[in-house]
Coordinates of C-alpha atoms and ligand atoms in Angstrom, one line a residue:
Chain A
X1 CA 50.0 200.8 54.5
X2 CA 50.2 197.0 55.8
X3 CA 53.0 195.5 57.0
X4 CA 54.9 192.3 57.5
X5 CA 55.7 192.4 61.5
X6 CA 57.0 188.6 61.8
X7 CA 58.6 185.8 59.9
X8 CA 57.8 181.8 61.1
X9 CA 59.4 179.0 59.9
X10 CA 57.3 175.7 60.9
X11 CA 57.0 172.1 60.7
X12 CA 53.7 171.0 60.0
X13 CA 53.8 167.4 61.0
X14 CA 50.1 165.9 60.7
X15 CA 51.1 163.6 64.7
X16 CA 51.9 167.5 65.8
X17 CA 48.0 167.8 65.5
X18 CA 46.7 164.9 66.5
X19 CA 49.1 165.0 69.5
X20 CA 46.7 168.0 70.4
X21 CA 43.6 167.2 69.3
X22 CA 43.7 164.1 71.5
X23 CA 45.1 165.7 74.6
X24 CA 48.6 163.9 74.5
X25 CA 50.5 167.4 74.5
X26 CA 51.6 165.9 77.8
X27 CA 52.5 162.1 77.5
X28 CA 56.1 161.5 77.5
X29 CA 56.8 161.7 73.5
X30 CA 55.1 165.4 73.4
X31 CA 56.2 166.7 76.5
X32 CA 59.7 168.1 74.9
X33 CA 58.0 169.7 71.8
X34 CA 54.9 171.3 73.5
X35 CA 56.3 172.2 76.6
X36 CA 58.7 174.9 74.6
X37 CA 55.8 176.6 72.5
X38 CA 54.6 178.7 75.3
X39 CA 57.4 181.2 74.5
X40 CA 56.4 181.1 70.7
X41 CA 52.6 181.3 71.4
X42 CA 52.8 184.6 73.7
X43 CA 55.7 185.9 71.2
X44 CA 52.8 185.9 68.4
X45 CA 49.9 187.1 70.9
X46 CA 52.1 190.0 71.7
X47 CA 52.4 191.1 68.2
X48 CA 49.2 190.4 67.5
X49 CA 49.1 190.5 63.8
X50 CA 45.9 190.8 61.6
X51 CA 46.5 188.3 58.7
X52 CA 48.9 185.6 58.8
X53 CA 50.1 184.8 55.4
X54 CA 50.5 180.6 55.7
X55 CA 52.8 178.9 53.4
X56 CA 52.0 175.3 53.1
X57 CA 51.9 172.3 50.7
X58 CA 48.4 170.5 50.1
X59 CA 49.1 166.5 51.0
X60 CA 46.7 165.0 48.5
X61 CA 43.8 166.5 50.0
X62 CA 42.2 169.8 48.3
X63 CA 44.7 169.2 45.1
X64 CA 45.5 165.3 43.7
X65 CA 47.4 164.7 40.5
X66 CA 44.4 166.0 38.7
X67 CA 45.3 169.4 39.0
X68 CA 49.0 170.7 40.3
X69 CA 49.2 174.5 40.7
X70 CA 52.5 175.0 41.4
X71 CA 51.7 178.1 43.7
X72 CA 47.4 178.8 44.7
X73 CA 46.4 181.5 46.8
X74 CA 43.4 180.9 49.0
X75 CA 41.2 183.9 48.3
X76 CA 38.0 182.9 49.9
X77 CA 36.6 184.1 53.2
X78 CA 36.8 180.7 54.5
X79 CA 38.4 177.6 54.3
X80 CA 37.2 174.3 55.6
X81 CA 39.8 171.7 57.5
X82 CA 40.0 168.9 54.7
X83 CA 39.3 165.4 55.4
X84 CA 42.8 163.2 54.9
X85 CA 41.3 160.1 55.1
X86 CA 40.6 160.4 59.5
X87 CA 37.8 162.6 59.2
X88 CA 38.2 166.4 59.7
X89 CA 39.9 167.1 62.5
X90 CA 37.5 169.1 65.2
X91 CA 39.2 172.5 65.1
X92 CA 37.8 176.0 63.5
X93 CA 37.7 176.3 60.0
X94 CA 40.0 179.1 59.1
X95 CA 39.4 182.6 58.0
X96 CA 40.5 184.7 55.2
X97 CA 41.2 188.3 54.1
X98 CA 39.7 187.8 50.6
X99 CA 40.5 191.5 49.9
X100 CA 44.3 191.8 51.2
X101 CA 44.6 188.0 49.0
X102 CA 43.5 189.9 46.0
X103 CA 45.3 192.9 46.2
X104 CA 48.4 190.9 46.7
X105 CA 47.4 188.3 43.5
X106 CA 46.6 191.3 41.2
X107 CA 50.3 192.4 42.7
X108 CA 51.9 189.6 41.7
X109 CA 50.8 188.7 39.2
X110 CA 51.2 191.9 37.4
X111 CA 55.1 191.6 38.9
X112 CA 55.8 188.8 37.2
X113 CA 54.3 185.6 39.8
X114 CA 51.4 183.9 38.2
X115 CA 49.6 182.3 41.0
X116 CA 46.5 180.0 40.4
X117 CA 43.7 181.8 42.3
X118 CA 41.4 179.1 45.0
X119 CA 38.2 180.9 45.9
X120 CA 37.2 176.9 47.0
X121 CA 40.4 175.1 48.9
X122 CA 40.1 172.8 51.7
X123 CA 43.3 172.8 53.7
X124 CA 44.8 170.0 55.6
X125 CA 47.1 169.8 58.3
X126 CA 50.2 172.0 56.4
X127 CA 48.2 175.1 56.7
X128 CA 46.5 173.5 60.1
X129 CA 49.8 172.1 62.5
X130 CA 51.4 175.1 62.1
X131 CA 47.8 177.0 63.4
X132 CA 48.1 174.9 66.6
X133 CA 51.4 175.1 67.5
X134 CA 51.2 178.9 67.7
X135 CA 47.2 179.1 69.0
X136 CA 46.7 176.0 70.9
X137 CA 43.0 175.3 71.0
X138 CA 40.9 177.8 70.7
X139 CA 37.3 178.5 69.9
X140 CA 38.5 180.7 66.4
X141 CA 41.8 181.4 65.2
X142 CA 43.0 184.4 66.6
X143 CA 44.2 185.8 63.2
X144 CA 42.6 185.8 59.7
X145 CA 45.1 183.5 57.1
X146 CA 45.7 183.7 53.9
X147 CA 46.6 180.2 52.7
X148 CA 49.4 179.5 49.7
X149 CA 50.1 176.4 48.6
X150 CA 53.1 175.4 46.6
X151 CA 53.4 172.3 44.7
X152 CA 56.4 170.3 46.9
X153 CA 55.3 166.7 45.7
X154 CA 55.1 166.3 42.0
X155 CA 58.6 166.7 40.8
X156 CA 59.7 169.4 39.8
X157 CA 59.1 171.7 42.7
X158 CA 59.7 175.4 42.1
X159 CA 63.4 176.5 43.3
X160 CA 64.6 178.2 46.4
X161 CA 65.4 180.7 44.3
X162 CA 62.0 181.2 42.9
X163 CA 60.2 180.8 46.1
X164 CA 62.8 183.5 47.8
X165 CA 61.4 185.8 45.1
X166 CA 57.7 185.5 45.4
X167 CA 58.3 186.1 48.8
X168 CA 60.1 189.6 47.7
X169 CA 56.9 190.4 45.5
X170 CA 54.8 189.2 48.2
X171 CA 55.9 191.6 50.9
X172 CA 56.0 194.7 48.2
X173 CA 52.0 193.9 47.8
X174 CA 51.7 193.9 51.0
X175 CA 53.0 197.2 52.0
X176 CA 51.5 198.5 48.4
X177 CA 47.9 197.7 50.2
X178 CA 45.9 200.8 51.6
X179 CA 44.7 199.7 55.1
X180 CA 46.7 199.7 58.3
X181 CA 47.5 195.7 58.8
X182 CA 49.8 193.9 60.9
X183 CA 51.0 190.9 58.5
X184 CA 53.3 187.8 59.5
X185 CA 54.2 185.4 56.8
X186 CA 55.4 181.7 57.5
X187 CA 57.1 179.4 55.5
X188 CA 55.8 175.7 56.5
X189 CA 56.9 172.0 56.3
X190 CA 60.2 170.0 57.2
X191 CA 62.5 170.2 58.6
X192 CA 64.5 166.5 57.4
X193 CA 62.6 163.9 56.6
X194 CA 61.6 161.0 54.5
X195 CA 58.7 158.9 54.5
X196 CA 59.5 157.0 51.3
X197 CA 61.2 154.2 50.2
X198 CA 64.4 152.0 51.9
X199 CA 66.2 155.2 53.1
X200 CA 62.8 156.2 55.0
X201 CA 63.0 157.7 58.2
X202 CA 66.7 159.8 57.0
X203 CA 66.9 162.7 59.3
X204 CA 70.3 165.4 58.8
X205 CA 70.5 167.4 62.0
X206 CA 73.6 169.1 60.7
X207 CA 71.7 170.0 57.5
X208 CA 68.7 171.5 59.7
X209 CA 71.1 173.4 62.1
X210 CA 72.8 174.9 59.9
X211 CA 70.0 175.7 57.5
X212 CA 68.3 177.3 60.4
X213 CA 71.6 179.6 61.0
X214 CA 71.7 180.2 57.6
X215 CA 68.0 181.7 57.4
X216 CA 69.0 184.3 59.9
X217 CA 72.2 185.4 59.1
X218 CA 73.6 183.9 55.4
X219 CA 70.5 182.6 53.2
X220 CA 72.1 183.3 50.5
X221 CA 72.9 179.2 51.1
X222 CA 69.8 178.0 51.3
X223 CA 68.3 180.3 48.8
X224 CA 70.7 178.8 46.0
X225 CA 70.7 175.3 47.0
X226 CA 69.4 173.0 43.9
X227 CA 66.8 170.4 44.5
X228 CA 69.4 167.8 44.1
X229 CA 70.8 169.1 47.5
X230 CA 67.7 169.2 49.7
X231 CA 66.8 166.2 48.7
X232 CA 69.6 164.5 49.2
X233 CA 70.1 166.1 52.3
X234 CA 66.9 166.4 54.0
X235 CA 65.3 163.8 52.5
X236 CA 62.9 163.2 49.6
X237 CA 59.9 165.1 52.2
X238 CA 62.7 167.9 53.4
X239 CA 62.3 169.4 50.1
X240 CA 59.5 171.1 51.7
X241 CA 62.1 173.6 53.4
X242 CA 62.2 175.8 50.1
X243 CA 58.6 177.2 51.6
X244 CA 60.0 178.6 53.7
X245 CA 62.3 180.7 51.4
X246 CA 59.1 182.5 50.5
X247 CA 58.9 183.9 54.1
X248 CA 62.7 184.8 54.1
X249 CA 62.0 186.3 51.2
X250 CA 59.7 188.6 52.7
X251 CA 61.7 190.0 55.5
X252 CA 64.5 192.4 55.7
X253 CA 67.8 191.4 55.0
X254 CA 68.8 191.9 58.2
X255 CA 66.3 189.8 60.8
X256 CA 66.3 189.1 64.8
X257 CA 65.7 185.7 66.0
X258 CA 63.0 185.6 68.5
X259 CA 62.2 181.8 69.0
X260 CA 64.3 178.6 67.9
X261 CA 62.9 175.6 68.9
X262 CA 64.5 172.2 67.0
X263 CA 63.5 168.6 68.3
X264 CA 63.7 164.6 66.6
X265 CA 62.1 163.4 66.5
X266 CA 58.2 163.8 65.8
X267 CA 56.8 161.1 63.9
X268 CA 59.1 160.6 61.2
X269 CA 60.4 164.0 61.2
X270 CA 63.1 166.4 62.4
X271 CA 60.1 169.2 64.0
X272 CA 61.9 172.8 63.5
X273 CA 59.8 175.9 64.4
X274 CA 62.0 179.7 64.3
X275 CA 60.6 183.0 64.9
X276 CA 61.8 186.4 63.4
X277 CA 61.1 190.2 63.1
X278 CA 62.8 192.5 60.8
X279 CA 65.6 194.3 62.4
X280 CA 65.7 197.6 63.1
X281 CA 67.3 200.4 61.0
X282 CA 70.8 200.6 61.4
X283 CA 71.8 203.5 63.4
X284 CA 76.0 204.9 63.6
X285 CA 78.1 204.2 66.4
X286 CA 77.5 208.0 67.6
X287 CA 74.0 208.0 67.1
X288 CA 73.5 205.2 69.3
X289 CA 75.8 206.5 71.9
X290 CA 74.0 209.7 71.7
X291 CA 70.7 207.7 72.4
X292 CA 68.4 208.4 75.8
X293 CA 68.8 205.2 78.1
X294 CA 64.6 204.1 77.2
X295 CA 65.4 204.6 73.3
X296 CA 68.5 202.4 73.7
X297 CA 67.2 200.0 75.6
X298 CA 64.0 199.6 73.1
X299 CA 66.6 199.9 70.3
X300 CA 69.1 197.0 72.2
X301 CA 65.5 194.7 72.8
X302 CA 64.6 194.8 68.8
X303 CA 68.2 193.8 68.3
X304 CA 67.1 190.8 70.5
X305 CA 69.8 191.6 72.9
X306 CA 67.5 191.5 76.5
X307 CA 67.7 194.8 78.0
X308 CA 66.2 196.6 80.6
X309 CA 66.3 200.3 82.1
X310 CA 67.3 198.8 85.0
X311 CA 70.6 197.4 83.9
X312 CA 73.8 199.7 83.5
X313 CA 73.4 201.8 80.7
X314 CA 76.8 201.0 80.3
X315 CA 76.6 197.6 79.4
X316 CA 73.6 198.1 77.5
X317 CA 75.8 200.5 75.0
X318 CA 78.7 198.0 75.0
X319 CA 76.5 194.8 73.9
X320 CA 74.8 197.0 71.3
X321 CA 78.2 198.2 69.7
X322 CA 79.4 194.9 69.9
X323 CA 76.6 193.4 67.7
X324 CA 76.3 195.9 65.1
X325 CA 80.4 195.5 65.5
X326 CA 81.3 198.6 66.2
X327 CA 83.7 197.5 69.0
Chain B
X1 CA 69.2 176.4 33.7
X2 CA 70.8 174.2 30.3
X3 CA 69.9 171.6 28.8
X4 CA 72.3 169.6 30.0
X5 CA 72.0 170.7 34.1
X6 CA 68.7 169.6 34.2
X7 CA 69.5 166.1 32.3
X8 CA 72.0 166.0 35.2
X9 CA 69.7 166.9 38.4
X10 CA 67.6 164.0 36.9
X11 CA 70.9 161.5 36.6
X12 CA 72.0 162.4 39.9
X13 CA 68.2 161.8 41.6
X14 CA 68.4 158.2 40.9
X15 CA 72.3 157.8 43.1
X16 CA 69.8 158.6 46.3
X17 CA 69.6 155.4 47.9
X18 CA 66.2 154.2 48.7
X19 CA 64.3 157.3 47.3
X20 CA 61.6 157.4 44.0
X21 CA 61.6 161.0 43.0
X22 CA 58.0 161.6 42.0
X23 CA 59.5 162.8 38.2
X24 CA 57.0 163.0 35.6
X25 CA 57.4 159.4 34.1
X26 CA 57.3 158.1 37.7
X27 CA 53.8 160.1 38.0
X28 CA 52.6 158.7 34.4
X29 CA 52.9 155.4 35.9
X30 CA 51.7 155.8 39.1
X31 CA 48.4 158.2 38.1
X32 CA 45.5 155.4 38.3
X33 CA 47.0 154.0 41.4
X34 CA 47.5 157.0 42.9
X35 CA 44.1 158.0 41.9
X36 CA 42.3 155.6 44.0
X37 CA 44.0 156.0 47.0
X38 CA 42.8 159.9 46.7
X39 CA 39.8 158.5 46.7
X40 CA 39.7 157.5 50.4
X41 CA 39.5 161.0 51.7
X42 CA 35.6 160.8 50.8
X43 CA 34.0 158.5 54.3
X44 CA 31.5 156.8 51.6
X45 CA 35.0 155.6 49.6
X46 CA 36.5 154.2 52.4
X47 CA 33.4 152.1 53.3
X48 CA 33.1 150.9 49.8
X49 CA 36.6 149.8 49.9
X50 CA 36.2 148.0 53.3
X51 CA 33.5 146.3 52.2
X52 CA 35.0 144.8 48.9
X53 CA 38.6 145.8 47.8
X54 CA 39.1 144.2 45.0
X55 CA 35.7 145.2 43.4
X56 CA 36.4 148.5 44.4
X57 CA 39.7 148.7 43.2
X58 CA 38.1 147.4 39.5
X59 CA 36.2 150.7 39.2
X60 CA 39.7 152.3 38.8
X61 CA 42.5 151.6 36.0
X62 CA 45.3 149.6 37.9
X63 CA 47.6 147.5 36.4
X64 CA 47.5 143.8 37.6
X65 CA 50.6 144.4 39.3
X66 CA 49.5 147.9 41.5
X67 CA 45.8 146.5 42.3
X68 CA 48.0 143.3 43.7
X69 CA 50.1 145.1 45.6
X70 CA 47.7 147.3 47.0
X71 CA 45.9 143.9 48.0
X72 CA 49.1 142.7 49.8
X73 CA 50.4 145.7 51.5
X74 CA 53.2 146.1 49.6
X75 CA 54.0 149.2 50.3
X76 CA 57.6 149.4 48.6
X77 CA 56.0 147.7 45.7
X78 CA 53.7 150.4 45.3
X79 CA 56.3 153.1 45.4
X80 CA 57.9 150.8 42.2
X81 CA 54.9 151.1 40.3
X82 CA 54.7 154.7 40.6
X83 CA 52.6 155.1 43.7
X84 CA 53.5 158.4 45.4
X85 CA 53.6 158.4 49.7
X86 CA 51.4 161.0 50.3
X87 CA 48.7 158.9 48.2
X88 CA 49.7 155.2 49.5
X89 CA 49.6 156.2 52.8
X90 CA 45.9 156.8 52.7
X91 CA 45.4 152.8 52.9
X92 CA 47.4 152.9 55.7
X93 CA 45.2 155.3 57.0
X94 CA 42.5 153.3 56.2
X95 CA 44.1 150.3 57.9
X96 CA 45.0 152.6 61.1
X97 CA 48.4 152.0 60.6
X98 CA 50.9 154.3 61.3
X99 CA 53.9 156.2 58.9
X100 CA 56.2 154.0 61.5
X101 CA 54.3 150.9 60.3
X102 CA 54.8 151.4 56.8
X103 CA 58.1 153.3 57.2
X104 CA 59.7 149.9 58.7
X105 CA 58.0 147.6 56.0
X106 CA 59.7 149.8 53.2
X107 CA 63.0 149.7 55.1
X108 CA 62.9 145.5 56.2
X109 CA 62.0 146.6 60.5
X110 CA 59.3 146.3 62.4
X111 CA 57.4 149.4 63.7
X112 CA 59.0 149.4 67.1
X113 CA 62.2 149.1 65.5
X114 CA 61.3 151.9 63.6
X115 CA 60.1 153.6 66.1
X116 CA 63.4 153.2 68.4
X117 CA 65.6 154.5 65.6
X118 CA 63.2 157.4 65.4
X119 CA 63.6 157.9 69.3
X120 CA 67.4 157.7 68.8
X121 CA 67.7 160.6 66.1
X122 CA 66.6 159.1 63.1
X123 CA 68.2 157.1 60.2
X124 CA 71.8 158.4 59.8
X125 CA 72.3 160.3 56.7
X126 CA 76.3 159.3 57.0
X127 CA 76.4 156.2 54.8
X128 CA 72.9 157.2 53.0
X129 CA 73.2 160.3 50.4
X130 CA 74.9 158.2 47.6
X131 CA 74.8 154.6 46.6
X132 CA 78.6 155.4 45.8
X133 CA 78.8 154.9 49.7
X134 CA 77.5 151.6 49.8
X135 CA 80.2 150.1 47.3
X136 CA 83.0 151.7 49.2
Ligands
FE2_401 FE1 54.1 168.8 54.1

C-alpha cells in the first residue's frame, strides 16, 4: 500500500523564485530565508518520497475567471511551468503519477469530493516556489507531483473545514492504492499577507505563530476558523492558509515537527515553511521502559526528541515519558 | 451554514479596511477588465499592448472608466471597478514594476517606503482589522 511519510506547509511567494532563478539566494534580503532551507532540503532527500502531492492555488495563469474549479487535480504525466506574464521561468517542467492521481480522484470522488479532473494544466509559481525551496536547482525534480489546485481567489473559497476533509479522503486513497509509494502532501500559500487595496502590505505575526502551533498540536483552531477570520487576520491573500488544512488533514492526529522556518518579510509576505511526519504509535509507560536502548532511541528520534545511543539511556527514558506525560 | 450567517460573513467583509473581497458582484463587474489583463500571459499580447494600448484595450469590453484607469495606472481605481490583484498586477508586470510599486500607490507611499515598512515587519494589523478602529 502507499503511504503519506511527510506533511509541508509552504509559502509559495512568486520573488522566492526569482530570488533563485537569478542567483540572489545570497544578497542581503535572501540570505535569512535561504540560508535556513538546507535543514528542510536534506530533511526531504532523507525521506525520499515517490510522489509529492502539491497543494497550491493557480494565480490567473492556467485558470482565469473563465473557468473556477474550486478543487482540479492535475492528472497528466506532465505539466509545463506557465507563463505569468515574465516568461516561463527556466526550471524543469514537472512530473506526474497520472495513475496514483486517478486512483485517488475515482477515490474521492466516489467519497463524497468532486474534483474537476486537469489532464492539460500549466502551473505557476504556487505549485513551482514551493519545488525550489525544497530541491534547489536541479536538472529534474527529484520527486513526481501531483498538482491540486483550489480556488483561493474568487470569493467564496472552500472552508477550512472542507479543505481539512479532502485532506482525510485524500490520505484514505492513498493508502487504498496497491503499489508500495512513499507520499508527502503539502499545503501551499501564505502565510499573512495582502497585496490589495489601502491596507496592502498587513502582515499578523501573532496570527501566523500561533497558527503554525496550532497545526501541530491543536488544529482544531484553524480547521474551524471562518473566512471572515483569515481574512481579517492574515489578510485578503492569507486566505491561502486554508490549503494547507488539506495536508493537516492528511496526517495523523498526533504529528512531529521536523522543520519550522518563519521570516518577514519576503516581498509582501510573511514567508512560513513547517515540516511534519506522523507520530509514532503510542506505546504505555511500561512498554517503553521495557524498550532495548536502539528501539528507544529510534522510538525517542520519531518523537523528535534528538537521541542518540550514545547518551544515558537514562535520560533518553526520562525525556520520552515526559513528552508522552507520563512523568 | 443559515441564511442569515452567510448574509453576515458578507456584512462583516466590507468593516475590513482597505480590502475588496473578490465576492461575486465585485467579479460581475470586474470580468472584462480582468479579462484583458489575463491576456498578457500570451508574449504576442503583451507586444500588441505595448505597441497601442488603447487600441488594444478596444478589442475588449471595458467600461470608459476601467480602460481609463488602466491608461493611468490607477491601480486602486482598478480594484473599485472590480479589477482583481492577481489580474491587475499583470500590467505591472508588463510595466516591470514591482508588488512594492503598486502596493505603495494603493496605500498613498512610495515604493521605498513601502519597501522599508516591509523590512520593518510589515503594516501593523493593530489599528487595521475593523474600520470600527479608526473612529475610536
Ligand atoms: Fe498564492
Amino acid at each position: 500500500m502507499a503511504k503519506i511519510i511527510a506533511g509541508i506547509g509552504c509559502s509559495h511567494v512568486p520573488a522566492v523564485g526569482a530570488a533563485s532563478d537569478h542567483g540572489k539566494t545570497e544578497d542581503g534580503y535572501w540570505t535569512p530565508l535561504f540560508a535556513a532551507l538546507p535543514a528542510a532540503r536534506k530533511w526531504i532527500k532523507d525521506l525520499a518520497p515517490d510522489v509529492l502531492i502539491l497543494v497550491y492555488n493557480d494565480h490567473a495563469s492556467a485558470f482565469s475567471l473563465e473557468l473556477i474549479p474550486t478543487f482540479a487535480i492535475g492528472v497528466a504525466q506532465w505539466f509545463e511551468n506557465a507563463d505569468e506574464g515574465y516568461g516561463r521561468r527556466q526550471i524543469p517542467n514537472v512530473e506526474g503519477h497520472p495513475e496514483l492521481a486517478w486512483h485517488i480522484t475515482e477515490s474521492c470522488i466516489l467519497d463524497g469530493f468532486d474534483l474537476t479532473i486537469a489532464n492539460k494544466m500549466d502551473v505557476d509559481h504556487g505549485c513551482s516556489v514551493p519545488l525550489t525551496v525544497f530541491f534547489g536547482e536541479p536538472a529534474a525534480w527529484p520527486v513526481k507531483v501531483i498538482p491540486i489546485c483550489v480556488n483561493v481567489i474568487q470569493y467564496p473559497p472552500p472552508t477550512a473545514r472542507r479543505c481539512y476533509d479532502l485532506g482525510k479522503a485524500i490520505r484514505k486513497a492513498v493508502e487504498e492504492y496497491d503499489g508500495e509509494l512513499k507520499v508527502a502532501i503539502a499545503g501551499t500559500g501564505g502565510m499573512s499577507h495582502q497585496l490589495q487595496g489601502e491596507r496592502s502590505g498587513v502582515i499578523n505575526t501573532e496570527f501566523d505563530v500561533n497558527y503554525l502551533d496550532n497545526l501541530r498540536d491543536n488544529n482544531d483552531v484553524n480547521r474551524d476558523r471562518s473566512h471572515l477570520e483569515y481574512i481579517r487576520e492574515a489578510g485578503s491573500e492569507g486566505i491561502e492558509l486554508v490549503m494547507w488544512q488539506i495536508m493537516r488533514g492528511a496526517m495523523n492526529e498526533k504529528v512531529v515537527e521536523k522543520f519550522r522556518k518563519y521570516h518577514v518579510a519576503s516581498s509582501n509576505t510573511a514567508f512560513g515553511v513547517i515540516c511534519f511526519e506522523n507520530a509514532p504509535e503510542e506505546k504505555s509507560a511500561a512498554e517503553i521502559k521495557a524498550m532495548k536502548e536502539p528501539v528507544l532511541v529510534e522510538y525517542a528520534n520519531a518523537l523528535g526528541i534528538t537521541a542518540h545511543v550514545n547518551d544515558l539511556k537514562k535520560d533518553t527514558l526520562e525525556k520520552v515519558l515526559s513528552k508522552l506525560g507520563y512523568s | 451554514m443559515t441564511k442569515e450567517e452567510k448574509a453576515e460573513l458578507r456584512k462583516a467583509f466590507a468593516d475590513i479596511p482597505g480590502t475588496y473581497v473578490f465576492t461575486p458582484e465585485h467579479s460581475r463587474k470586474g470580468y472584462a477588465l480582468n479579462i484583458f489583463c489575463m491576456s498578457l500571459n500570451k508574449a504576442e499580447n503583451r507586444a500588441e499592448f505595448g505597441k497601442d494600448e488603447s487600441a488594444y484595450l478596444d478589442k475588449f469590453d471595458l467600461t470608459a472608466e476601467q480602460k481609463e484607469a488602466v491608461l493611468k495606472r490607477q491601480w486602486l481605481k482598478m480594484l473599485e471597478l472590480g479589477g482583481n490583484i492577481y489580474y491587475t498586477f499583470k500590467i505591472a508586470i508588463f510595466d516591470r514594476k514591482s508588488m512594492q510599486h503598486v502596493g505603495g500607490k494603493m496605500s498613498g507611499i512610495t515604493e521605498d517606503e513601502f519597501k522599508e515598512m516591509m523590512l520593518s515587519g510589515g503594516r501593523s494589523i493593530i489599528g487595521n482589522r475593523s474600520k470600527k478602529e479608526y473612529e475610536v
